[in-house]
Structures are given as structure tokens and as C-alpha cells.
mmCIF file of C-alpha atoms in Angstrom:
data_model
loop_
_atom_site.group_PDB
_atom_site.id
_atom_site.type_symbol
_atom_site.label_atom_id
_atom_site.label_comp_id
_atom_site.label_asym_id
_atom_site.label_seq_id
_atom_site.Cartn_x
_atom_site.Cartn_y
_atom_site.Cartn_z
ATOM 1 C CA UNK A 1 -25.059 -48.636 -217.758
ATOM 2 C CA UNK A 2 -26.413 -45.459 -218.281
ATOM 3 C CA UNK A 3 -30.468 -45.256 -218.035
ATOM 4 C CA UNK A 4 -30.612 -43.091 -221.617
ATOM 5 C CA UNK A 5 -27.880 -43.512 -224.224
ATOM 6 C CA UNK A 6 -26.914 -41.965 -227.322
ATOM 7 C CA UNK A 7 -24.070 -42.123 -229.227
ATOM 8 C CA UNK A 8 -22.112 -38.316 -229.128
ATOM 9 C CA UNK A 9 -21.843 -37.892 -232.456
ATOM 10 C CA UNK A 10 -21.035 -36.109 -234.794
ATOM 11 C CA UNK A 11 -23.054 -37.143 -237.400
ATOM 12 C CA UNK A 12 -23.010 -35.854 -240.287
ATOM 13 C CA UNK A 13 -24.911 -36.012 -243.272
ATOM 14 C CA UNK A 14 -24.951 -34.605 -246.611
ATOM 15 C CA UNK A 15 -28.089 -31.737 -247.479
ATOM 16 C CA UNK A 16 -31.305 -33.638 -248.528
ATOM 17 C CA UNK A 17 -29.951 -37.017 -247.239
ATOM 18 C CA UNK A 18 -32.513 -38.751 -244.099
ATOM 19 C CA UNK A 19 -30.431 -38.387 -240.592
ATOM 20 C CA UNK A 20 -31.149 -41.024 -238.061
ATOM 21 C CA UNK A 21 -30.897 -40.792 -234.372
ATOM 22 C CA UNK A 22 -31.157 -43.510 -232.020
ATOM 23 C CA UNK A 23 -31.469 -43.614 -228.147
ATOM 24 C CA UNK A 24 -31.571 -46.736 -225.932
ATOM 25 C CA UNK A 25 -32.612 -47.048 -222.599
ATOM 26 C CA UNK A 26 -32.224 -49.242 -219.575
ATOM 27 C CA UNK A 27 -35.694 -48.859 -217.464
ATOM 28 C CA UNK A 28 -38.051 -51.442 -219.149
ATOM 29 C CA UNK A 29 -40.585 -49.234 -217.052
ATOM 30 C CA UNK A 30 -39.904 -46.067 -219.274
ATOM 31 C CA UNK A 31 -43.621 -44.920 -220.490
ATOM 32 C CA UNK A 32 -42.852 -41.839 -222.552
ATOM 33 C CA UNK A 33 -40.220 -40.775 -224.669
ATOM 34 C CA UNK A 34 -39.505 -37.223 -226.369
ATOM 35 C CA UNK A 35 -37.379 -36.049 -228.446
ATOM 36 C CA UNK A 36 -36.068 -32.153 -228.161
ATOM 37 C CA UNK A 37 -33.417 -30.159 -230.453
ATOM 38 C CA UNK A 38 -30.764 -27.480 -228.681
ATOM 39 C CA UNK A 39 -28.426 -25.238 -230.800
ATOM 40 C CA UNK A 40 -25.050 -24.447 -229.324
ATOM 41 C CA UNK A 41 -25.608 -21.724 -226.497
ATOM 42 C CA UNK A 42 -29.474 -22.365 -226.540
ATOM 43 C CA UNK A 43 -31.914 -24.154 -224.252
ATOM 44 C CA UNK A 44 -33.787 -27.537 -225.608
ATOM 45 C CA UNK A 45 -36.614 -27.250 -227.810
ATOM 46 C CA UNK A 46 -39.305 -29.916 -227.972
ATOM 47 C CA UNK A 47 -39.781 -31.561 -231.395
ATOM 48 C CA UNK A 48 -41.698 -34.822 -230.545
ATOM 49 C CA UNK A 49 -42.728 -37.302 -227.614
ATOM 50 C CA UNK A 50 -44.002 -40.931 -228.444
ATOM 51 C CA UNK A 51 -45.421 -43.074 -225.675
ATOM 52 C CA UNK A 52 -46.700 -46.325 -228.004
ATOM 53 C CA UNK A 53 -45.016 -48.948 -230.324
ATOM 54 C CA UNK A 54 -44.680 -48.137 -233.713
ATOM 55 C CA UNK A 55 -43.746 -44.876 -235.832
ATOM 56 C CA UNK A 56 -44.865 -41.248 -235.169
ATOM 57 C CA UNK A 57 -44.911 -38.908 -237.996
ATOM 58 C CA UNK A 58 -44.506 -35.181 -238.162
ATOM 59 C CA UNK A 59 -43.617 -33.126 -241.156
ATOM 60 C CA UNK A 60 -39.863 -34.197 -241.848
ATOM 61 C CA UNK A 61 -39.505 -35.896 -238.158
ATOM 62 C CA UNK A 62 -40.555 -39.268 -237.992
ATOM 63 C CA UNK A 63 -39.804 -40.864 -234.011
ATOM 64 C CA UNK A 64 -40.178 -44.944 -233.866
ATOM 65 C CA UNK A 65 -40.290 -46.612 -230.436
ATOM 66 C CA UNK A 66 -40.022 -50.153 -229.889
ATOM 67 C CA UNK A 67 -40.194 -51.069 -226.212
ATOM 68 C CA UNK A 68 -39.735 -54.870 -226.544
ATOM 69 C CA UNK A 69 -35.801 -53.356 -227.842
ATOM 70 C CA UNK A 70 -35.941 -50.729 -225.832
ATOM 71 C CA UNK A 71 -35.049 -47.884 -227.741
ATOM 72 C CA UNK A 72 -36.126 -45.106 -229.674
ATOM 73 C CA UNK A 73 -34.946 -43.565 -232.662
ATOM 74 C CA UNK A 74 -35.668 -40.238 -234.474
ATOM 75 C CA UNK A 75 -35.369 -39.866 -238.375
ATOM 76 C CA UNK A 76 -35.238 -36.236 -240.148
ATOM 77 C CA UNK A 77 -35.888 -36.232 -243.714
ATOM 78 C CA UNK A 78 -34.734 -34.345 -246.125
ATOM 79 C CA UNK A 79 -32.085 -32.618 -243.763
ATOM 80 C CA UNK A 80 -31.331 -29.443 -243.919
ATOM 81 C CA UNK A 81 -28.400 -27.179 -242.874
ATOM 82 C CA UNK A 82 -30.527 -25.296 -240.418
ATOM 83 C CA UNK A 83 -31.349 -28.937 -238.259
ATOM 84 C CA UNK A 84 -27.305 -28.627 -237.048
ATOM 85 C CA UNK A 85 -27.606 -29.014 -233.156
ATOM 86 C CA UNK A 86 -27.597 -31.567 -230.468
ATOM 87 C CA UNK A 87 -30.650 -33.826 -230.343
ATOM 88 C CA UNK A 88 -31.672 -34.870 -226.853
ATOM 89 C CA UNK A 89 -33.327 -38.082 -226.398
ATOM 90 C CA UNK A 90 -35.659 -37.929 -222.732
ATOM 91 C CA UNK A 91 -37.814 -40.710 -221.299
ATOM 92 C CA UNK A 92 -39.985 -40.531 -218.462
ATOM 93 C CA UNK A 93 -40.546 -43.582 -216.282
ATOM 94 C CA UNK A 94 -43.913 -45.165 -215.191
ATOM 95 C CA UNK A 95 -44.423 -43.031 -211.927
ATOM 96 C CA UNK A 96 -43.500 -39.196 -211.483
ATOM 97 C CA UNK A 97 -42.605 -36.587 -213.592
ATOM 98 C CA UNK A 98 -39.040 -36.590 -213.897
ATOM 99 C CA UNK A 99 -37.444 -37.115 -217.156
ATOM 100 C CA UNK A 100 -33.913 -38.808 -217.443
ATOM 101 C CA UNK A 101 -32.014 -37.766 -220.444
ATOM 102 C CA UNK A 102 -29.536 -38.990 -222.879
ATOM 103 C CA UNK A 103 -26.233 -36.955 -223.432
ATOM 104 C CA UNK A 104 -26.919 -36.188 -226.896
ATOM 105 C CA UNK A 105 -26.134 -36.702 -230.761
ATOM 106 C CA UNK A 106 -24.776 -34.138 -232.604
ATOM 107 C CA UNK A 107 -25.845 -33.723 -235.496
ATOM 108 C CA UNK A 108 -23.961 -31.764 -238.791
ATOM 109 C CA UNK A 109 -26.234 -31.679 -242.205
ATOM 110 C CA UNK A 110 -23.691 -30.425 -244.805
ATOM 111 C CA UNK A 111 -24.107 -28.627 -247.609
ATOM 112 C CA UNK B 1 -47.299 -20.670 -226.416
ATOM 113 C CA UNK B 2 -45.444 -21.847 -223.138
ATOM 114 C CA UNK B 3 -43.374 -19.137 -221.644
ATOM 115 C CA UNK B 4 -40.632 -19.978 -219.189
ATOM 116 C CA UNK B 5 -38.453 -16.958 -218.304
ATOM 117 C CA UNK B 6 -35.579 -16.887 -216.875
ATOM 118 C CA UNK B 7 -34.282 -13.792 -214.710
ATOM 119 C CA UNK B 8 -30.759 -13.319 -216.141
ATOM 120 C CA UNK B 9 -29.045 -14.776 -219.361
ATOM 121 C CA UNK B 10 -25.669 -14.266 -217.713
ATOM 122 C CA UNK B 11 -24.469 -13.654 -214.329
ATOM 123 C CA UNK B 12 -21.011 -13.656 -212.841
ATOM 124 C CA UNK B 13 -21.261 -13.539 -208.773
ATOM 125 C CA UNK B 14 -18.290 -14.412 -206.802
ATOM 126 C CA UNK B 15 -17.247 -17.250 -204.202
ATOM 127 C CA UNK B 16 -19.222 -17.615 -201.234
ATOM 128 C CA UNK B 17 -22.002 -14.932 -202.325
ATOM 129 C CA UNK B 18 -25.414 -16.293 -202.143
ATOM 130 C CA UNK B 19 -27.046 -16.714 -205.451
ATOM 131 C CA UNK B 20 -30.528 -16.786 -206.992
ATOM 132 C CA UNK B 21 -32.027 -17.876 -209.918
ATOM 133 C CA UNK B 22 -35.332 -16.782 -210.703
ATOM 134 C CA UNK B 23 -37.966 -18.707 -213.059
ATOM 135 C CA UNK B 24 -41.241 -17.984 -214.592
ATOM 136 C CA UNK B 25 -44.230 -19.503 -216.522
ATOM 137 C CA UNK B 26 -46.928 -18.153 -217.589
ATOM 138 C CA UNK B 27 -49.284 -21.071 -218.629
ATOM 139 C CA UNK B 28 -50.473 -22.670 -214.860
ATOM 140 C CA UNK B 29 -48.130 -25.404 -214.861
ATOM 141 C CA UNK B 30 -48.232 -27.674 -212.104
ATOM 142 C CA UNK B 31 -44.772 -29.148 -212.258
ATOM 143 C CA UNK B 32 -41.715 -27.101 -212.369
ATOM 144 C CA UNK B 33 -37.843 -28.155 -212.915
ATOM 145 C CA UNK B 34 -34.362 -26.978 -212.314
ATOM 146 C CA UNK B 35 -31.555 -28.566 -214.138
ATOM 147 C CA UNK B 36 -27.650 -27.840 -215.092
ATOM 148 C CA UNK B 37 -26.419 -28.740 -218.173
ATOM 149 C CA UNK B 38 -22.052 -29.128 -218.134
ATOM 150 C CA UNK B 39 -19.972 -30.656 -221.156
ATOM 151 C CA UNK B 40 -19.857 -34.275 -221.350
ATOM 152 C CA UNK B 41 -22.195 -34.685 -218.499
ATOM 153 C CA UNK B 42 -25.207 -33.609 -220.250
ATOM 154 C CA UNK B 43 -28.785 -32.362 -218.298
ATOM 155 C CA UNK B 44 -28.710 -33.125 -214.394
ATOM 156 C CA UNK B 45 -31.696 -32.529 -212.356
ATOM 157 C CA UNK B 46 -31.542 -30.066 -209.360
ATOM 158 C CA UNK B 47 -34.603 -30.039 -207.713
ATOM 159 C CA UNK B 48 -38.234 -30.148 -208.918
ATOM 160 C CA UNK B 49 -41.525 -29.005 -207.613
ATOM 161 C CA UNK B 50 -45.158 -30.361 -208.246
ATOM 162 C CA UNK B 51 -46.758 -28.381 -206.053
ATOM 163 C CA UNK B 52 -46.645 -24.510 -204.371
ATOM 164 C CA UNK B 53 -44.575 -25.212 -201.477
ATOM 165 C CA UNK B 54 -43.532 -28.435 -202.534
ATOM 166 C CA UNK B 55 -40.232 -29.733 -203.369
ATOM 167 C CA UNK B 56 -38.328 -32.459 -203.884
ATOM 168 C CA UNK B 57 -34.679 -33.600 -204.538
ATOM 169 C CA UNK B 58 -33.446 -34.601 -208.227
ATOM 170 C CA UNK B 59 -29.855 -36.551 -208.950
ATOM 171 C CA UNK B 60 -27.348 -33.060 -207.449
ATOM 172 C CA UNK B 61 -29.591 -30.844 -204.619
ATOM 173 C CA UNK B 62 -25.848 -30.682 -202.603
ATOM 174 C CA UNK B 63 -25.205 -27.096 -202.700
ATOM 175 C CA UNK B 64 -28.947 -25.980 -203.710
ATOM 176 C CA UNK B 65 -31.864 -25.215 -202.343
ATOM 177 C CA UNK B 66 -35.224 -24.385 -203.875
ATOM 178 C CA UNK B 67 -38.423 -21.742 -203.385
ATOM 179 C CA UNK B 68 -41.897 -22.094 -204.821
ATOM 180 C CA UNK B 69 -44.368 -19.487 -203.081
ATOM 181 C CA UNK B 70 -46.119 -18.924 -205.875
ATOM 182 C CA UNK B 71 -47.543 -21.599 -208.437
ATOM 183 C CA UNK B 72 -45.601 -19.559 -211.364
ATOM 184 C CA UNK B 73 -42.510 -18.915 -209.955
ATOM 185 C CA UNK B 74 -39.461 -21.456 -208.794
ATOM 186 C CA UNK B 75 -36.409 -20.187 -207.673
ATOM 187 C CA UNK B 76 -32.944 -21.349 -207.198
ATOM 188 C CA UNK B 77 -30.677 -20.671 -204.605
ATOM 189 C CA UNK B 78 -26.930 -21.717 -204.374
ATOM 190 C CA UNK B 79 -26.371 -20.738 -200.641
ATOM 191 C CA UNK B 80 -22.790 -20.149 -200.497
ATOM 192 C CA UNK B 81 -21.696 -20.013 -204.427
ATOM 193 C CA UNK B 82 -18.363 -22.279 -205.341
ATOM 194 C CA UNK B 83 -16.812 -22.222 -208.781
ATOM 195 C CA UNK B 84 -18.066 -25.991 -209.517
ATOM 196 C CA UNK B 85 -21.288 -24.452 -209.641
ATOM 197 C CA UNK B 86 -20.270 -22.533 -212.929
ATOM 198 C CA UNK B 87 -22.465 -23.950 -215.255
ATOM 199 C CA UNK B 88 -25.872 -23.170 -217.507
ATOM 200 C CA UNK B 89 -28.843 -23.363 -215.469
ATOM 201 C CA UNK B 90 -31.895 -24.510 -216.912
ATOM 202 C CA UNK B 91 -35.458 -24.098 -215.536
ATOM 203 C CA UNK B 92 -38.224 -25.983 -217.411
ATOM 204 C CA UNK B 93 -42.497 -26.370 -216.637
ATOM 205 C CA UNK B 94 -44.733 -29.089 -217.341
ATOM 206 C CA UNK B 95 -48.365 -29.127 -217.307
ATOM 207 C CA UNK B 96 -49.230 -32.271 -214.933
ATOM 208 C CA UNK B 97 -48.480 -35.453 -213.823
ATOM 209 C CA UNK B 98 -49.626 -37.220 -216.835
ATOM 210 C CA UNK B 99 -46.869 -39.306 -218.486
ATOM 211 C CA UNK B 100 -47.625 -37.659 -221.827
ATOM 212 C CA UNK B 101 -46.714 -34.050 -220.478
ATOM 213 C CA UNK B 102 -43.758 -32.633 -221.916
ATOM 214 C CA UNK B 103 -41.440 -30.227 -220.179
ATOM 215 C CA UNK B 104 -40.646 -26.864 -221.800
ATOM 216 C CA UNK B 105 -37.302 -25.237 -221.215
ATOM 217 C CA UNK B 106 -36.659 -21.521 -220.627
ATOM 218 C CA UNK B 107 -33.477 -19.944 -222.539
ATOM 219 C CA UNK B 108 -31.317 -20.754 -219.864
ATOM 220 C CA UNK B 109 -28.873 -18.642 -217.343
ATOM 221 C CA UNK B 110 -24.952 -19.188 -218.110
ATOM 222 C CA UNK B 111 -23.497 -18.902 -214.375
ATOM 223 C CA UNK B 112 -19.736 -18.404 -213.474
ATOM 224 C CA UNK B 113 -18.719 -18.163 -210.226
ATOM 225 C CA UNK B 114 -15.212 -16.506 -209.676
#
């Protein structure tokens, strides 16, 4: 089993609809989880990190972690054309600084 | 702003040269990171350094080696370059230790090795 895992995608959603995203992960240890957005041929942007229970709201992006589950999902409302790209799901574990990733979603908001 | 810089966006060396990768940030971060990123096998860490003049081993060091003199700048260095190590290279900076710290990518450096 893979420590982060996302389903590949594509996903795709219609313009205005809510896109969710979902990561699960193996280390019950895993602390802090972040979310980061990379268009074809770029590097990875950060959009959000959550580290506690519950939902985490920023302007469209909403991340929810539930530990006791052990994943971690990211919503987008309202999508837009423009949010096309791979979302990366990362979590770092209780000690060190290294963050394990997920292979990705794709994600396709159409017009 | 965080500013990680990368040396070269693209670079095409040949088998067996010796080959570096030069990174820079500009905001006093502590930690610094080299990953690759390859199709279907998503980001891999390289190496990773907490400290000037420290380093230590991520998931794929085999074939790599790593330079920090300087807390701002981390280098990568494929010793003897083989085409497996065509890939992007992807150097990234975080601020500390604490678990809340994100990391912050440069733009990347698209490597093929002929």
C-alpha cells in the first residue's frame, strides 16, 4: 500500500459545478497535510495545508481532514476552467521534515 | 514572497558528463529539498538538507550526491550522468522543522541526458 493515495484522474467537471479531491494515507502518525496545484510543465504550487480535524476554508478551496479515516479531501467551488491541473495531496509525518506525496488527481473543469 | 530559483529550465548534457543543478532561496530557510518528478511515478525525494553542511538521504540518493556550503544554496550533482536520470528536477525550501511548515517549489529544471 502506498503511504499517500489518490485516484489519477481525470476528473472532470462541468464550469461552476464543486470538484472534490480526496487523498488517503497509510501512516496513522501523519501530522500535517497540504494540498498544492501543478499545471502541465510547471512546478507545484501551494494552495492549502491542514494539520487538525475538521474543515479548512479558503476562498473557493475548502480542505477537510479526518484522521480517525485517515484521509483528506480538497473541495473547489465554483470551478473554473483556469483550476485544470494536477492536484498533489502531501503529508508530513510526526518527526522530520520530509513530505511523502500522493501521485496526483487530475483535474478537467469544462466549459 | 518565497523565491526558489533554479539555475537552468532546460539542460541537455550527455552520458557520463558530470552534472549540476544549482538551487536558490532567498527567504533564510532552514530546510532545503531535491526531488524528481517522472510520469506515473509522481515526486521522489533525492536528498534533503536541514542544515549548512548537512545532508541526508531521501527514497533515490543512488546516482546523486548533494552540496550545501551556503545556507541559501543546495546543489545537485549527478556524478557520472545516465539517461535514467532524464527527468524534471525539482528543488523546494521550507522554513523549519515545525510540522506546519510548508515546502515551496522552484520552477523546476527538465534534464535529458543523451
Amino acid at each position: 500500500q502506498k503511504e499517500v493515495e489518490q485516484n489519477s484522474g481525470p476528473l472532470s467537471v462541468p464550469e461552476g459545478a464543486i470538484a472534490s479531491l480526496n487523498c488517503t494515507y497509510s501512516d496513522r502518525g501523519s501530522q500535517s497535510f497540504f494540498w498544492y496545484r501543478q499545471y502541465s510543465g510547471k512546478s507545484p504550487e501551494l494552495i492549502m495545508s491542514i494539520y487538525s480535524n475538521g474543515d479548512k476554508e479558503d476562498g473557493r478551496f475548502t480542505a477537510q481532514l479526518n484522521k480517525a479515516s485517515q484521509y483528506v479531501s480538497l473541495l473547489i467551488r465554483d470551478s473554473q476552467p483556469s483550476d485544470s491541473a494536477t492536484y498533489l495531496c502531501a503529508r508530513r509525518a510526526n518527526a522530520g521534515n520530509m513530505l511523502t506525496f500522493g501521485g496526483g488527481t487530475r483535474l478537467m473543469v469544462k466549459p | 514572497d518565497v523565491k526558489v530559483t533554479q539555475s537552468s529550465r532546460y539542460l541537455v548534457k550527455r552520458t557520463g558528463e558530470k552534472v549540476f543543478l544549482e538551487c536558490v532561496q532567498d527567504m533564510d530557510h532552514e530546510n532545503m529539498f531535491w526531488y524528481r518528478q517522472d510520469p506515473g511515478l509522481g515526486l521522489r525525494l533525492i536528498y534533503f538538507s536541514y542544515d549548512v553542511k548537512m545532508k541526508e538521504k531521501g527514497d533515490i540518493p543512488e546516482g546523486y550526491s548533494v552540496s550545501r556550503e551556503k545556507k541559501e544554496r543546495f546543489s545537485l550533482i549527478l556524478e557520472s550522468a545516465s539517461t535514467n536520470q532524464t527527468s524534471m528536477y525539482l528543488c523546494a525550501s521550507s522554513l523549519s522543522q515545525a510540522s506546519n511548515q510548508p515546502q515551496h517549489f522552484g520552477d523546476g529544471t527538465r534534464l535529458s541526458i543523451l
